[in-house]
Coordinates of C-alpha atoms and ligand atoms in Angstrom, one line a residue:
M18 CA -17.3 23.2 -2.7
V19 CA -14.3 22.5 -0.5
S20 CA -13.8 25.8 1.2
R21 CA -10.5 27.6 0.5
R22 CA -10.0 28.1 4.2
R23 CA -10.1 24.3 4.8
L24 CA -7.7 23.7 2.0
L25 CA -5.3 26.2 3.5
A26 CA -5.7 24.9 7.0
A27 CA -4.9 21.4 5.9
G28 CA -1.9 22.5 4.0
A29 CA -0.6 24.5 6.8
A30 CA -1.1 21.7 9.3
G31 CA 1.5 19.5 7.6
G32 CA 2.6 20.7 4.3
A33 CA 0.4 18.1 2.5
A34 CA -1.0 19.0 -0.8
V35 CA -4.7 18.9 -0.8
L36 CA -6.6 18.9 -4.0
A37 CA -5.4 22.0 -5.8
P38 CA -7.9 24.0 -7.9
V39 CA -8.0 22.1 -11.2
G40 CA -9.0 23.7 -14.5
W41 CA -6.8 26.4 -15.9
T42 CA -4.2 26.2 -18.6
A43 CA -1.3 28.7 -18.9
S44 CA -3.4 30.7 -21.3
G45 CA -6.3 30.9 -18.9
R46 CA -8.6 28.6 -20.8
A47 CA -10.7 26.4 -18.7
L48 CA -10.0 22.7 -18.9
A49 CA -12.9 20.2 -18.9
A50 CA -12.2 19.4 -15.3
A51 CA -15.2 19.3 -13.1
A52 CA -15.6 21.1 -9.8
P53 CA -14.6 19.1 -6.7
L54 CA -17.4 17.3 -4.8
D55 CA -17.8 18.6 -1.2
A56 CA -17.4 15.5 0.9
G57 CA -19.7 17.0 3.5
D58 CA -22.6 16.7 1.1
I59 CA -22.2 12.9 0.6
P60 CA -24.7 10.9 2.8
K61 CA -22.9 8.4 5.0
Y62 CA -23.8 4.9 6.0
V63 CA -26.3 4.3 3.2
A64 CA -24.5 1.5 1.4
P65 CA -23.6 -1.9 2.9
L66 CA -19.9 -2.7 3.2
R67 CA -18.7 -4.7 0.2
I68 CA -16.8 -7.8 1.1
P69 CA -14.4 -8.8 -1.7
P70 CA -15.0 -12.4 -2.8
A71 CA -12.3 -14.9 -3.4
M72 CA -10.5 -14.5 -6.8
P73 CA -11.5 -17.5 -9.0
P74 CA -8.5 -19.4 -10.3
V75 CA -8.3 -20.7 -13.9
A76 CA -6.8 -24.0 -12.7
T77 CA -6.1 -25.8 -9.4
G78 CA -3.7 -28.7 -10.0
P79 CA -1.7 -30.8 -7.7
E80 CA 1.3 -28.5 -7.8
R81 CA -0.2 -25.0 -7.8
D82 CA -3.2 -22.7 -8.2
T83 CA -3.1 -20.8 -11.5
Y84 CA -4.7 -17.4 -12.1
V85 CA -5.0 -15.1 -15.1
I86 CA -5.6 -11.6 -13.6
A87 CA -6.0 -8.5 -15.7
V88 CA -6.3 -4.8 -14.8
R89 CA -9.2 -3.1 -16.6
Q90 CA -11.0 0.2 -16.6
F91 CA -14.7 0.2 -15.6
R92 CA -17.3 2.2 -13.8
Q93 CA -18.3 1.3 -10.2
Q94 CA -20.7 2.8 -7.6
I95 CA -18.3 4.1 -5.0
L96 CA -20.5 7.1 -4.0
P97 CA -24.0 6.2 -2.7
A98 CA -26.5 4.9 -5.1
S99 CA -28.2 7.7 -7.2
W100 CA -24.9 9.5 -7.1
P101 CA -22.7 9.3 -10.2
R102 CA -20.7 6.2 -10.7
T103 CA -16.9 6.5 -10.8
T104 CA -14.5 5.3 -13.5
V105 CA -11.8 3.2 -11.8
W106 CA -9.3 0.5 -12.6
G107 CA -9.4 -2.9 -10.9
Y108 CA -8.2 -6.4 -11.2
G109 CA -10.3 -9.5 -12.0
S110 CA -10.0 -12.9 -13.5
T111 CA -10.0 -12.8 -17.4
A112 CA -11.9 -16.1 -17.4
H113 CA -14.6 -14.6 -15.1
P114 CA -15.7 -11.2 -16.5
G115 CA -18.0 -10.5 -13.6
S116 CA -15.1 -10.7 -11.1
F117 CA -13.5 -7.3 -11.8
G118 CA -13.8 -4.9 -8.9
Y119 CA -12.3 -2.2 -6.8
P120 CA -10.9 -3.5 -4.6
A121 CA -10.2 -6.7 -6.5
P122 CA -11.3 -10.1 -5.3
S123 CA -8.9 -11.5 -2.7
I124 CA -6.4 -14.2 -3.6
V125 CA -6.9 -17.0 -1.1
A126 CA -3.6 -18.9 -0.7
R127 CA -2.2 -21.6 1.5
V128 CA 1.3 -21.8 3.0
N129 CA 3.7 -23.8 0.8
R130 CA 1.2 -24.2 -2.0
P131 CA 2.5 -22.1 -4.9
V132 CA 0.3 -19.6 -6.7
R133 CA 1.1 -18.7 -10.3
V134 CA -0.5 -15.5 -11.7
T135 CA -0.3 -14.2 -15.2
W136 CA -0.8 -10.4 -14.7
V137 CA -2.2 -8.8 -17.9
N138 CA -2.3 -5.1 -18.6
Q139 CA -5.7 -4.6 -20.3
L140 CA -5.9 -0.8 -20.0
I141 CA -7.3 -0.7 -23.5
D142 CA -10.7 0.2 -24.9
A143 CA -13.2 -2.1 -26.7
R144 CA -11.4 -1.5 -30.0
G145 CA -8.0 -2.5 -28.6
A146 CA -6.7 1.1 -28.4
Y147 CA -4.8 2.1 -25.3
L148 CA -6.5 4.0 -22.6
P149 CA -4.7 7.1 -21.2
H150 CA -4.4 7.5 -17.4
L151 CA -7.5 8.6 -15.4
L152 CA -5.3 11.1 -13.6
P153 CA -2.5 13.6 -14.4
V154 CA 0.9 12.0 -14.8
D155 CA 4.0 14.0 -14.3
P156 CA 6.5 13.0 -17.0
T157 CA 9.4 15.0 -15.6
L158 CA 10.1 12.7 -12.6
H159 CA 12.5 9.8 -12.8
W160 CA 9.8 7.4 -14.0
A161 CA 9.0 4.6 -16.4
N162 CA 9.0 7.1 -19.3
P163 CA 7.8 4.9 -22.3
P164 CA 8.1 7.9 -24.7
G165 CA 11.8 7.9 -24.1
G166 CA 12.1 4.7 -26.1
V167 CA 14.4 1.9 -25.2
E168 CA 17.3 4.2 -24.6
H169 CA 15.6 6.6 -22.2
R170 CA 13.0 4.4 -20.4
D171 CA 13.2 4.5 -16.6
R172 CA 14.7 8.0 -16.7
H173 CA 13.5 11.5 -16.3
G174 CA 11.2 12.4 -19.2
R175 CA 10.0 15.6 -20.9
W176 CA 6.7 17.5 -20.7
D177 CA 5.2 17.7 -24.1
G178 CA 2.9 20.7 -23.2
N179 CA -0.3 18.7 -22.4
P180 CA -1.7 20.2 -19.2
R181 CA -2.7 16.7 -18.0
G182 CA 0.9 15.5 -18.5
Y183 CA 1.6 12.2 -20.1
R184 CA -1.4 10.8 -22.0
G185 CA 0.1 7.7 -23.6
P186 CA -0.4 4.0 -22.8
V187 CA 0.0 3.3 -19.1
P188 CA 2.7 1.0 -17.6
Q189 CA 1.7 -1.6 -15.0
V190 CA 3.5 -4.1 -12.9
V191 CA 2.1 -5.9 -9.9
H192 CA 3.9 -6.2 -6.5
L193 CA 2.7 -8.7 -3.9
H194 CA 3.4 -6.5 -0.8
G195 CA 5.0 -8.5 1.9
G196 CA 5.6 -11.5 -0.3
H197 CA 8.7 -13.7 0.0
S198 CA 9.0 -13.5 -3.8
T199 CA 11.9 -14.3 -6.1
Q200 CA 13.2 -11.3 -8.0
E201 CA 11.5 -12.1 -11.3
S202 CA 8.2 -12.3 -9.5
D203 CA 8.6 -9.4 -7.2
G204 CA 7.1 -6.7 -9.5
H205 CA 10.2 -4.7 -9.8
A206 CA 9.5 -1.0 -10.6
E207 CA 11.5 -1.3 -13.8
A208 CA 9.8 -4.5 -14.9
W209 CA 6.7 -2.7 -16.1
Y210 CA 4.9 -3.3 -19.4
L211 CA 2.4 -1.5 -21.6
P212 CA -0.9 -3.1 -22.7
A213 CA -0.7 -5.0 -26.0
A214 CA -2.7 -2.2 -27.6
R215 CA -3.0 -2.0 -31.4
D216 CA -2.0 1.6 -31.5
L217 CA 1.2 1.7 -29.4
P218 CA 3.4 4.5 -30.7
P219 CA 6.3 2.7 -32.6
D220 CA 9.1 4.7 -30.9
F221 CA 7.8 4.0 -27.4
A222 CA 9.5 1.5 -25.0
V223 CA 6.8 -1.2 -24.4
T224 CA 8.6 -2.7 -21.4
G225 CA 10.7 -1.5 -18.5
S226 CA 14.5 -2.0 -18.5
A227 CA 14.3 -5.0 -16.1
Y228 CA 11.4 -6.8 -17.9
H229 CA 13.5 -8.9 -20.4
E230 CA 15.9 -10.1 -17.8
F231 CA 13.1 -11.3 -15.5
R232 CA 11.2 -12.8 -18.4
S233 CA 14.3 -14.9 -19.3
R234 CA 14.8 -15.9 -15.7
F235 CA 11.2 -16.9 -15.3
G236 CA 11.4 -18.8 -18.6
E237 CA 14.5 -20.7 -17.5
R238 CA 12.8 -21.7 -14.2
S239 CA 9.4 -22.6 -15.6
G240 CA 9.6 -23.1 -19.3
L241 CA 6.9 -20.5 -19.7
R242 CA 7.3 -17.3 -21.8
W243 CA 5.6 -14.1 -20.9
A244 CA 3.2 -12.9 -23.6
A245 CA 3.2 -9.2 -24.8
G246 CA 1.4 -7.0 -22.3
S247 CA 1.7 -9.4 -19.4
A248 CA 4.1 -11.0 -17.0
T249 CA 3.7 -14.3 -15.1
F250 CA 4.8 -14.5 -11.5
E251 CA 5.0 -17.4 -9.1
Y252 CA 4.6 -17.0 -5.4
A253 CA 5.9 -19.9 -3.3
N254 CA 4.0 -18.9 -0.2
D255 CA 6.9 -20.2 1.9
Q256 CA 6.2 -17.8 4.8
R257 CA 4.0 -17.5 7.8
P258 CA 0.3 -17.2 7.4
C259 CA -0.6 -13.5 7.1
T260 CA -2.5 -10.8 5.4
L261 CA -0.7 -9.5 2.2
W262 CA -1.9 -7.3 -0.5
Y263 CA -1.2 -6.7 -4.2
H264 CA -1.0 -3.5 -6.0
D265 CA 0.9 -1.7 -8.9
H266 CA 4.5 -0.7 -8.5
S267 CA 5.5 1.1 -11.7
L268 CA 8.4 3.4 -11.5
G269 CA 7.4 7.0 -10.8
L270 CA 3.6 6.5 -11.2
T271 CA 2.6 4.1 -8.5
R272 CA 0.7 6.9 -6.7
E273 CA -1.6 7.5 -9.6
N274 CA -1.9 3.8 -10.6
V275 CA -2.8 2.8 -7.0
Y276 CA -5.1 5.8 -6.6
A277 CA -7.0 4.7 -9.7
G278 CA -8.1 1.6 -7.9
P279 CA -6.1 -1.6 -8.6
A280 CA -5.5 -3.3 -5.3
G281 CA -6.5 -6.5 -3.6
F282 CA -5.9 -8.7 -0.6
Y283 CA -3.8 -11.8 -0.6
L284 CA -5.0 -13.9 2.3
L285 CA -2.4 -16.5 3.2
G286 CA -3.6 -19.3 5.5
G287 CA -2.4 -22.7 6.6
G288 CA 1.0 -23.4 8.0
D289 CA 1.2 -22.8 11.7
D290 CA -2.2 -21.0 11.6
L291 CA -4.6 -21.7 14.5
P292 CA -7.0 -24.6 14.0
D293 CA -10.3 -23.8 12.3
G294 CA -12.8 -22.3 14.7
V295 CA -10.4 -20.7 17.2
L296 CA -10.5 -17.4 15.4
P297 CA -13.7 -15.8 14.1
G298 CA -14.5 -16.9 10.6
P299 CA -15.1 -17.7 7.9
A300 CA -13.6 -15.4 5.3
P301 CA -14.8 -15.6 1.7
T302 CA -13.6 -18.7 -0.2
R303 CA -14.2 -19.9 -3.7
D304 CA -17.6 -21.3 -4.4
D305 CA -19.3 -19.6 -1.5
S306 CA -23.1 -19.4 -1.7
P307 CA -24.4 -15.9 -2.4
N308 CA -25.8 -15.5 1.1
A309 CA -22.8 -16.8 3.0
Q310 CA -22.0 -15.0 6.2
Y311 CA -18.5 -13.8 7.0
H312 CA -17.0 -13.1 10.3
D313 CA -13.4 -12.7 9.0
I314 CA -13.6 -9.5 6.9
P315 CA -10.8 -7.6 5.1
L316 CA -11.1 -3.8 5.3
L317 CA -9.2 -1.8 2.7
I318 CA -9.3 1.8 4.0
Q319 CA -8.5 4.6 1.6
D320 CA -9.1 8.3 1.2
R321 CA -10.3 9.6 -2.1
S322 CA -11.5 12.9 -3.6
F323 CA -14.1 13.2 -6.2
T324 CA -15.3 15.6 -8.8
A325 CA -19.0 16.7 -9.0
D326 CA -19.2 14.2 -11.9
G327 CA -18.1 11.4 -9.6
D328 CA -14.7 11.0 -11.1
L329 CA -11.6 10.5 -9.0
A330 CA -9.7 13.7 -8.3
Y331 CA -6.0 14.0 -7.8
P332 CA -3.9 17.1 -7.8
G333 CA -2.1 18.2 -11.0
G334 CA -3.2 18.8 -14.5
H335 CA -3.0 22.6 -14.1
A336 CA -0.3 24.9 -15.1
T337 CA 0.8 27.3 -12.3
G338 CA 3.1 29.5 -14.3
G339 CA 3.8 30.2 -18.0
D340 CA 5.0 26.7 -18.9
A341 CA 5.0 24.7 -15.7
P342 CA 4.5 21.0 -16.2
P343 CA 1.9 19.0 -14.3
I344 CA 3.2 19.0 -10.8
W345 CA 4.2 16.2 -8.5
V346 CA 2.8 17.0 -5.0
P347 CA 4.7 16.0 -1.9
G348 CA 1.7 14.4 -0.3
F349 CA -2.0 13.8 -0.7
T350 CA -4.9 13.4 1.6
G351 CA -8.4 12.9 0.1
S352 CA -11.7 14.4 1.3
T353 CA -13.7 11.2 1.8
M354 CA -13.1 7.8 3.3
V355 CA -13.7 4.8 1.2
V356 CA -13.8 1.2 2.6
N357 CA -13.7 -1.7 0.2
G358 CA -14.6 0.6 -2.6
R359 CA -17.5 2.5 -1.1
T360 CA -17.7 5.8 0.7
W361 CA -18.6 5.4 4.4
P362 CA -20.3 2.0 4.2
T363 CA -22.2 0.3 7.0
L364 CA -21.7 -3.2 8.2
T365 CA -24.4 -5.1 10.1
V366 CA -22.7 -7.3 12.7
Q367 CA -24.1 -9.9 15.1
R368 CA -23.5 -10.0 18.8
R369 CA -20.4 -12.1 18.4
R370 CA -16.7 -11.7 17.6
Y371 CA -15.3 -10.6 14.2
R372 CA -11.9 -10.7 12.7
F373 CA -11.0 -7.7 10.6
R374 CA -7.9 -7.5 8.4
L375 CA -7.3 -3.8 8.5
L376 CA -5.2 -2.4 5.6
N377 CA -4.3 1.3 5.2
G378 CA -4.3 1.6 1.4
C379 CA -4.0 5.4 1.4
N380 CA -1.3 7.2 -0.6
S381 CA -0.1 9.4 2.3
R382 CA -2.7 9.3 5.1
F383 CA -2.0 7.9 8.5
L384 CA -4.9 6.4 10.3
L385 CA -5.6 6.3 14.1
L386 CA -8.7 4.1 14.4
S387 CA -11.0 3.4 17.3
V388 CA -14.5 2.0 17.8
V389 CA -16.9 4.6 19.4
A390 CA -20.6 5.3 20.0
N391 CA -20.4 9.0 19.1
A392 CA -19.1 9.4 15.6
T393 CA -18.1 13.1 15.9
A394 CA -17.0 13.6 19.6
R395 CA -13.3 14.4 19.8
P396 CA -11.2 13.2 21.4
A397 CA -12.8 9.9 20.4
R398 CA -14.1 7.9 23.3
P399 CA -13.5 4.2 22.5
V400 CA -16.2 1.8 23.7
L401 CA -14.7 -1.5 22.5
P402 CA -11.1 -2.6 22.4
V403 CA -9.6 -3.6 19.1
W404 CA -7.6 -6.7 19.9
Q405 CA -4.6 -6.9 17.6
I406 CA -3.5 -10.5 16.9
G407 CA -1.2 -9.9 14.0
S408 CA 0.8 -7.4 12.0
D409 CA 2.1 -7.3 8.4
G410 CA 3.8 -10.7 8.5
G411 CA 1.8 -12.9 10.8
F412 CA 0.7 -13.3 14.4
L413 CA 2.0 -11.2 17.3
P414 CA 3.5 -13.1 20.3
E415 CA 0.2 -12.4 22.2
P416 CA -3.0 -10.4 21.6
V417 CA -2.8 -6.7 22.3
P418 CA -5.9 -4.7 23.2
H419 CA -5.9 -1.2 21.7
E420 CA -8.1 1.8 22.3
R421 CA -6.6 3.3 19.2
V422 CA -4.9 1.5 16.3
A423 CA -2.2 3.3 14.4
L424 CA -1.9 2.3 10.8
G425 CA 0.6 3.9 8.3
P426 CA 0.2 3.5 4.6
A427 CA 0.6 -0.2 3.4
Q428 CA 0.5 -1.6 7.0
R429 CA -1.9 -4.3 8.1
V430 CA -3.4 -5.0 11.5
D431 CA -5.1 -8.3 12.1
A432 CA -7.7 -7.6 14.7
I433 CA -10.6 -9.0 16.7
V434 CA -13.6 -6.9 17.8
D435 CA -16.0 -8.5 20.2
F436 CA -19.6 -7.3 19.8
T437 CA -21.0 -10.0 22.1
D438 CA -22.0 -7.7 25.0
V439 CA -23.3 -4.8 22.8
P440 CA -27.1 -4.6 22.9
A441 CA -28.8 -5.3 19.6
G442 CA -29.8 -2.1 17.8
T443 CA -26.7 -0.2 18.9
E444 CA -24.8 1.7 16.3
L445 CA -21.1 2.0 16.6
Y446 CA -18.5 3.7 14.4
L447 CA -15.0 3.1 13.3
V448 CA -13.5 6.6 13.5
N449 CA -10.1 8.1 12.5
E450 CA -8.2 10.6 14.5
G451 CA -5.1 10.7 12.2
P452 CA -4.4 14.1 10.7
D453 CA -5.8 15.5 7.4
G454 CA -2.2 16.1 6.2
M455 CA 1.3 14.9 6.8
Y456 CA 1.9 13.0 10.0
G457 CA 4.8 13.8 12.3
G458 CA 3.9 11.5 15.2
G459 CA 2.3 12.6 18.5
R460 CA -1.2 12.6 19.8
P461 CA -4.4 13.9 18.1
G462 CA -5.7 17.1 19.6
V463 CA -2.4 17.7 21.3
D464 CA 0.3 17.6 18.6
F465 CA -1.9 17.8 15.6
A466 CA -5.5 18.4 14.7
P467 CA -7.4 15.1 14.1
A468 CA -9.1 14.5 10.8
D469 CA -12.3 16.4 10.2
P470 CA -14.9 14.6 12.4
R471 CA -17.6 15.3 9.9
T472 CA -15.8 13.6 7.0
T473 CA -12.4 12.0 7.0
G474 CA -12.7 11.5 10.8
Q475 CA -15.3 8.8 10.1
V476 CA -14.7 5.5 8.4
L477 CA -17.4 2.8 8.9
R478 CA -20.6 2.2 10.8
F479 CA -21.5 -1.0 12.7
V480 CA -25.1 -1.9 13.3
V481 CA -25.4 -4.6 16.0
T482 CA -28.0 -7.3 15.7
D483 CA -28.7 -10.4 17.6
A484 CA -26.6 -13.5 16.9
T485 CA -28.2 -16.2 14.8
G486 CA -25.8 -18.9 16.0
V487 CA -23.4 -19.7 18.7
D488 CA -19.9 -18.1 18.6
T489 CA -17.4 -20.8 19.4
S490 CA -14.3 -18.7 18.7
V491 CA -11.9 -18.2 21.6
P492 CA -12.3 -14.8 23.4
P493 CA -9.2 -12.6 22.4
E494 CA -8.0 -12.3 26.0
Q495 CA -7.8 -16.1 26.2
L496 CA -6.1 -16.7 22.9
R497 CA -2.7 -18.4 22.6
L498 CA -1.1 -17.4 19.4
P499 CA 1.4 -19.5 17.5
T500 CA 5.0 -18.8 18.6
H501 CA 7.6 -18.0 16.0
P502 CA 11.4 -18.3 16.2
R503 CA 13.3 -15.0 16.2
L504 CA 16.1 -14.3 13.8
G505 CA 19.7 -15.4 14.8
P506 CA 22.6 -13.0 15.3
A507 CA 23.3 -10.4 12.6
Q508 CA 26.4 -10.5 10.5
R509 CA 26.3 -6.8 9.6
V510 CA 24.9 -3.5 10.6
R511 CA 23.9 -0.9 8.0
R512 CA 23.5 2.7 8.8
L513 CA 20.9 4.5 6.7
S514 CA 19.1 7.8 6.6
L515 CA 15.8 9.5 5.6
N516 CA 16.5 13.0 4.4
E517 CA 14.8 16.2 3.2
R518 CA 16.3 18.2 0.4
M519 CA 15.1 21.2 -1.7
S520 CA 14.7 20.1 -5.3
G521 CA 16.4 22.3 -7.8
G522 CA 13.8 23.0 -10.4
S523 CA 10.4 23.1 -8.6
G524 CA 11.6 24.6 -5.3
S525 CA 9.6 21.9 -3.5
T526 CA 11.0 19.6 -0.8
V527 CA 11.9 16.1 -1.8
M528 CA 12.5 13.2 0.6
L529 CA 15.4 10.9 -0.1
L530 CA 16.7 7.7 1.4
G531 CA 20.5 7.4 1.9
T532 CA 23.4 6.3 4.0
L533 CA 25.4 8.1 6.6
D534 CA 28.7 9.8 6.1
E535 CA 31.7 9.2 8.4
R536 CA 30.5 12.0 10.7
G537 CA 27.0 10.5 11.1
R538 CA 25.3 13.0 8.7
G539 CA 22.7 11.9 6.2
L540 CA 24.0 11.2 2.7
P541 CA 21.0 11.4 0.5
L542 CA 20.9 9.2 -2.6
R543 CA 18.6 8.8 -5.5
W544 CA 17.1 5.8 -7.3
S545 CA 19.8 6.0 -10.0
D546 CA 22.8 6.4 -7.6
P547 CA 25.2 3.4 -7.2
V548 CA 23.7 0.6 -5.2
T549 CA 24.7 0.7 -1.6
E550 CA 22.4 -1.9 0.1
Q551 CA 23.8 -5.2 -1.1
P552 CA 23.5 -7.9 1.5
T553 CA 25.1 -11.3 0.9
L554 CA 22.7 -14.1 0.3
G555 CA 21.7 -15.8 3.5
A556 CA 23.0 -12.8 5.6
T557 CA 21.1 -11.5 8.6
E558 CA 21.5 -7.7 8.9
V559 CA 20.6 -4.9 11.3
W560 CA 19.5 -1.7 9.5
E561 CA 19.6 1.4 11.6
V562 CA 17.4 4.0 9.8
R563 CA 18.0 7.5 11.0
N564 CA 15.1 9.9 10.2
F565 CA 16.4 13.4 9.6
T566 CA 13.0 14.8 8.5
R567 CA 9.9 16.2 10.3
H568 CA 7.7 13.4 9.0
V569 CA 6.9 9.8 9.8
H570 CA 7.8 7.6 6.9
P571 CA 6.5 4.0 6.5
V572 CA 9.7 2.2 5.4
H573 CA 9.1 -0.9 3.3
L574 CA 11.6 -3.6 2.4
H575 CA 10.9 -6.0 -0.4
Q576 CA 11.5 -9.8 -0.1
V577 CA 11.6 -9.9 3.8
Q578 CA 9.5 -9.8 6.9
F579 CA 11.7 -8.2 9.5
E580 CA 11.8 -7.7 13.3
L581 CA 11.8 -4.3 14.9
L582 CA 14.7 -4.1 17.5
G583 CA 14.3 -0.6 18.8
R584 CA 13.3 3.0 18.3
G585 CA 14.0 6.4 19.9
H586 CA 17.0 8.7 19.8
S587 CA 19.5 5.9 20.0
G588 CA 17.3 3.2 18.5
R589 CA 17.5 1.3 21.8
S590 CA 14.0 1.8 23.2
Q591 CA 12.1 -1.4 23.3
P592 CA 9.4 -1.9 20.7
G593 CA 5.8 -1.7 22.1
P594 CA 3.7 -4.9 22.3
S595 CA 2.1 -4.3 18.9
D596 CA 5.5 -3.9 17.2
R597 CA 6.8 -7.4 18.3
G598 CA 5.5 -9.3 15.3
W599 CA 6.9 -9.6 11.8
M600 CA 6.6 -6.6 9.6
D601 CA 7.4 -5.5 6.1
T602 CA 6.6 -1.8 6.7
V603 CA 7.8 0.1 9.8
L604 CA 7.0 3.6 10.9
A605 CA 10.2 5.7 11.2
Y606 CA 9.5 8.6 13.5
P607 CA 11.1 12.1 13.1
W608 CA 14.6 12.4 14.6
E609 CA 14.6 8.8 15.8
V610 CA 16.7 5.8 14.9
T611 CA 14.5 2.8 13.8
R612 CA 16.5 -0.5 14.1
I613 CA 15.3 -3.5 12.3
K614 CA 16.7 -7.0 11.6
A615 CA 16.1 -9.0 8.5
R616 CA 17.5 -12.1 6.8
F617 CA 17.9 -11.9 3.0
D618 CA 17.6 -15.4 1.6
L619 CA 16.7 -14.8 -2.1
P620 CA 19.3 -13.4 -4.5
G621 CA 18.7 -10.6 -7.0
R622 CA 17.3 -7.1 -7.5
Y623 CA 14.8 -5.7 -5.1
A624 CA 14.0 -2.3 -3.6
W625 CA 13.4 -0.6 -0.3
H626 CA 11.3 2.6 -0.1
C627 CA 9.1 4.9 1.7
H628 CA 5.4 3.8 1.3
L629 CA 4.1 7.3 1.2
L630 CA 3.4 6.9 -2.5
E631 CA 4.2 10.5 -3.4
H632 CA 7.6 10.1 -1.8
E633 CA 8.2 6.7 -3.3
D634 CA 7.4 8.0 -6.8
N635 CA 9.9 10.9 -6.5
E636 CA 13.1 9.3 -5.5
M637 CA 12.4 8.0 -2.0
M638 CA 13.2 4.5 -3.2
R639 CA 16.6 2.7 -3.4
P640 CA 17.8 -0.6 -4.9
L641 CA 18.2 -3.5 -2.6
N642 CA 20.4 -6.1 -4.3
V643 CA 21.1 -9.5 -2.6
L644 CA 24.4 -10.8 -3.9
P645 CA 25.1 -14.5 -4.3
R646 CA 27.6 -15.9 -1.7
G647 CA 31.1 -15.0 -2.8
G648 CA 30.0 -11.7 -4.4
A649 CA 31.7 -8.6 -3.1
A650 CA 29.5 -6.9 -0.6
T651 CA 29.7 -3.1 -0.8
G652 CA 28.2 -0.1 0.8
D653 CA 28.0 1.2 4.3
G654 CA 28.3 -1.5 6.8
G655 CA 30.6 -2.8 9.5
P656 CA 30.7 -5.1 12.4
L657 CA 27.9 -5.1 15.0
N658 CA 28.0 -2.5 17.7
V659 CA 29.7 0.2 15.8
P660 CA 29.8 3.3 17.9
E661 CA 26.9 5.7 17.5
G662 CA 27.5 8.7 15.3
P663 CA 27.8 12.1 16.9
Ligands
LIG20 CU1 8.4 9.2 2.9

């Protein structure tokens, strides 16, 4: 059992909700929820790291690669063998039933070669009936709300008395995170769709309020019509080579949908990529032989909690008072670390260089990663540098050696670790000193307690063996990375805010994006408030994001890869060397101004939001609408160099 004391300590450390005791209805009857699994009981480093294979396409023509990818429910061995299997959701190719997995196979794409994906919601059982969510869903948030029908979809819903919340068919819509996607292919939060199940309740909305508009637009563009329970998106891949990922983005239930498993890498190569052989490789590609060796390995790092039955556990599904609905929680950190769908796996490495595409796929957890020899010593004593060569949107100007890599939710770090001089037989560990709760910045052991060194403080084990071949890749300290042009001057500066407000009903704190008033105070706005961020097509803008909260928020903009201009009290402190690349998700520190610059060159409806999924799902998301030239720009803006607020 997770001790009550540890729960309280974690809660007090940062206000994050840790798994709440599950299992009692208002009347005191026990629910069928199993007891939590004590993470300390799970043996570590018994299963090898799983390396997601390349997603098989259904066609590769002269113009594009075509995929049909569904999300399905299945059981997978996430805990060590002989422990219970876990029911999860994951993506796979419908033409290749064996391809489904958590994480999903990686989509391997080339710059300027389009990829077309038909995304199918197959959360149905063998008889075609819809499957309810694996986790409690709070229907009272501003969410997709299918039971509201066409009139009340994408609004606040009602609790119908079920202690597990909404139990109907589950909306899905896929967002390619970091993709330069047209609006109809972006996976807008209100473009969700239910599975084409045979038992959909007749009064339910089966699609989100943006679905039909985007279906028409896509049809006009391609001549292709989306079938029920699916959407077809096309990715032009007209951006720099980089590590993207795809995941669900449904309004108000992204946190549960992503937690249930569906996520995968989208590895974009080509373009101004370095010539083959300069960086460690290869990564998985289509038609690899089963015993192919990989030296370019994506690592999806996530925290999860389990029940004693091996099922995923997430707070909610219990009534706290007489008739309290299933509760949204302001943050979540799980009790175990899962890498590529396995708890604490082990990776045998040779004495050579490896490239790792690190992705923080946690709902709320911040990671501070290092490579050490002693898994539990704190402060961690790094023994090998992690050479960062890229961030979200591509290569950095030059490689940056880190003792400790910071990674907020949704961020990627493209890294090289050199095991060449490590004696064979050595065991090393990737450890985490981020907090077991909300993150407010600062240093582990000084400003906050690092994650429990026995559990969430450990991530992955490396076992070093002799090299079987010659490593011809260039040592990271000698690498010359491709240069990239910076954005031109901005036409406009936008002053924005991150805010904390008490929510009326529940008494809990909600985080809201917003603008600034004329006196420089935060003006919090909700998802449904009038659109304020409306850049003109082709405009380059500076966004000054002022954080009025105690927490670090990973701020994500759709459509663009942006530059970080500055941080600090005035937003004028130079970004550090690892912040000088392209990014789609930036950490906004408490009480600081985070200044970014972006160019908006695709028209239409997008979003910007906090990527702490619990925040995103409860109003910390705002529309971002790019207006065609000649359209009236609105919202807070002004000439460059407006005076700082008081
Ligand atoms: Cu946030």
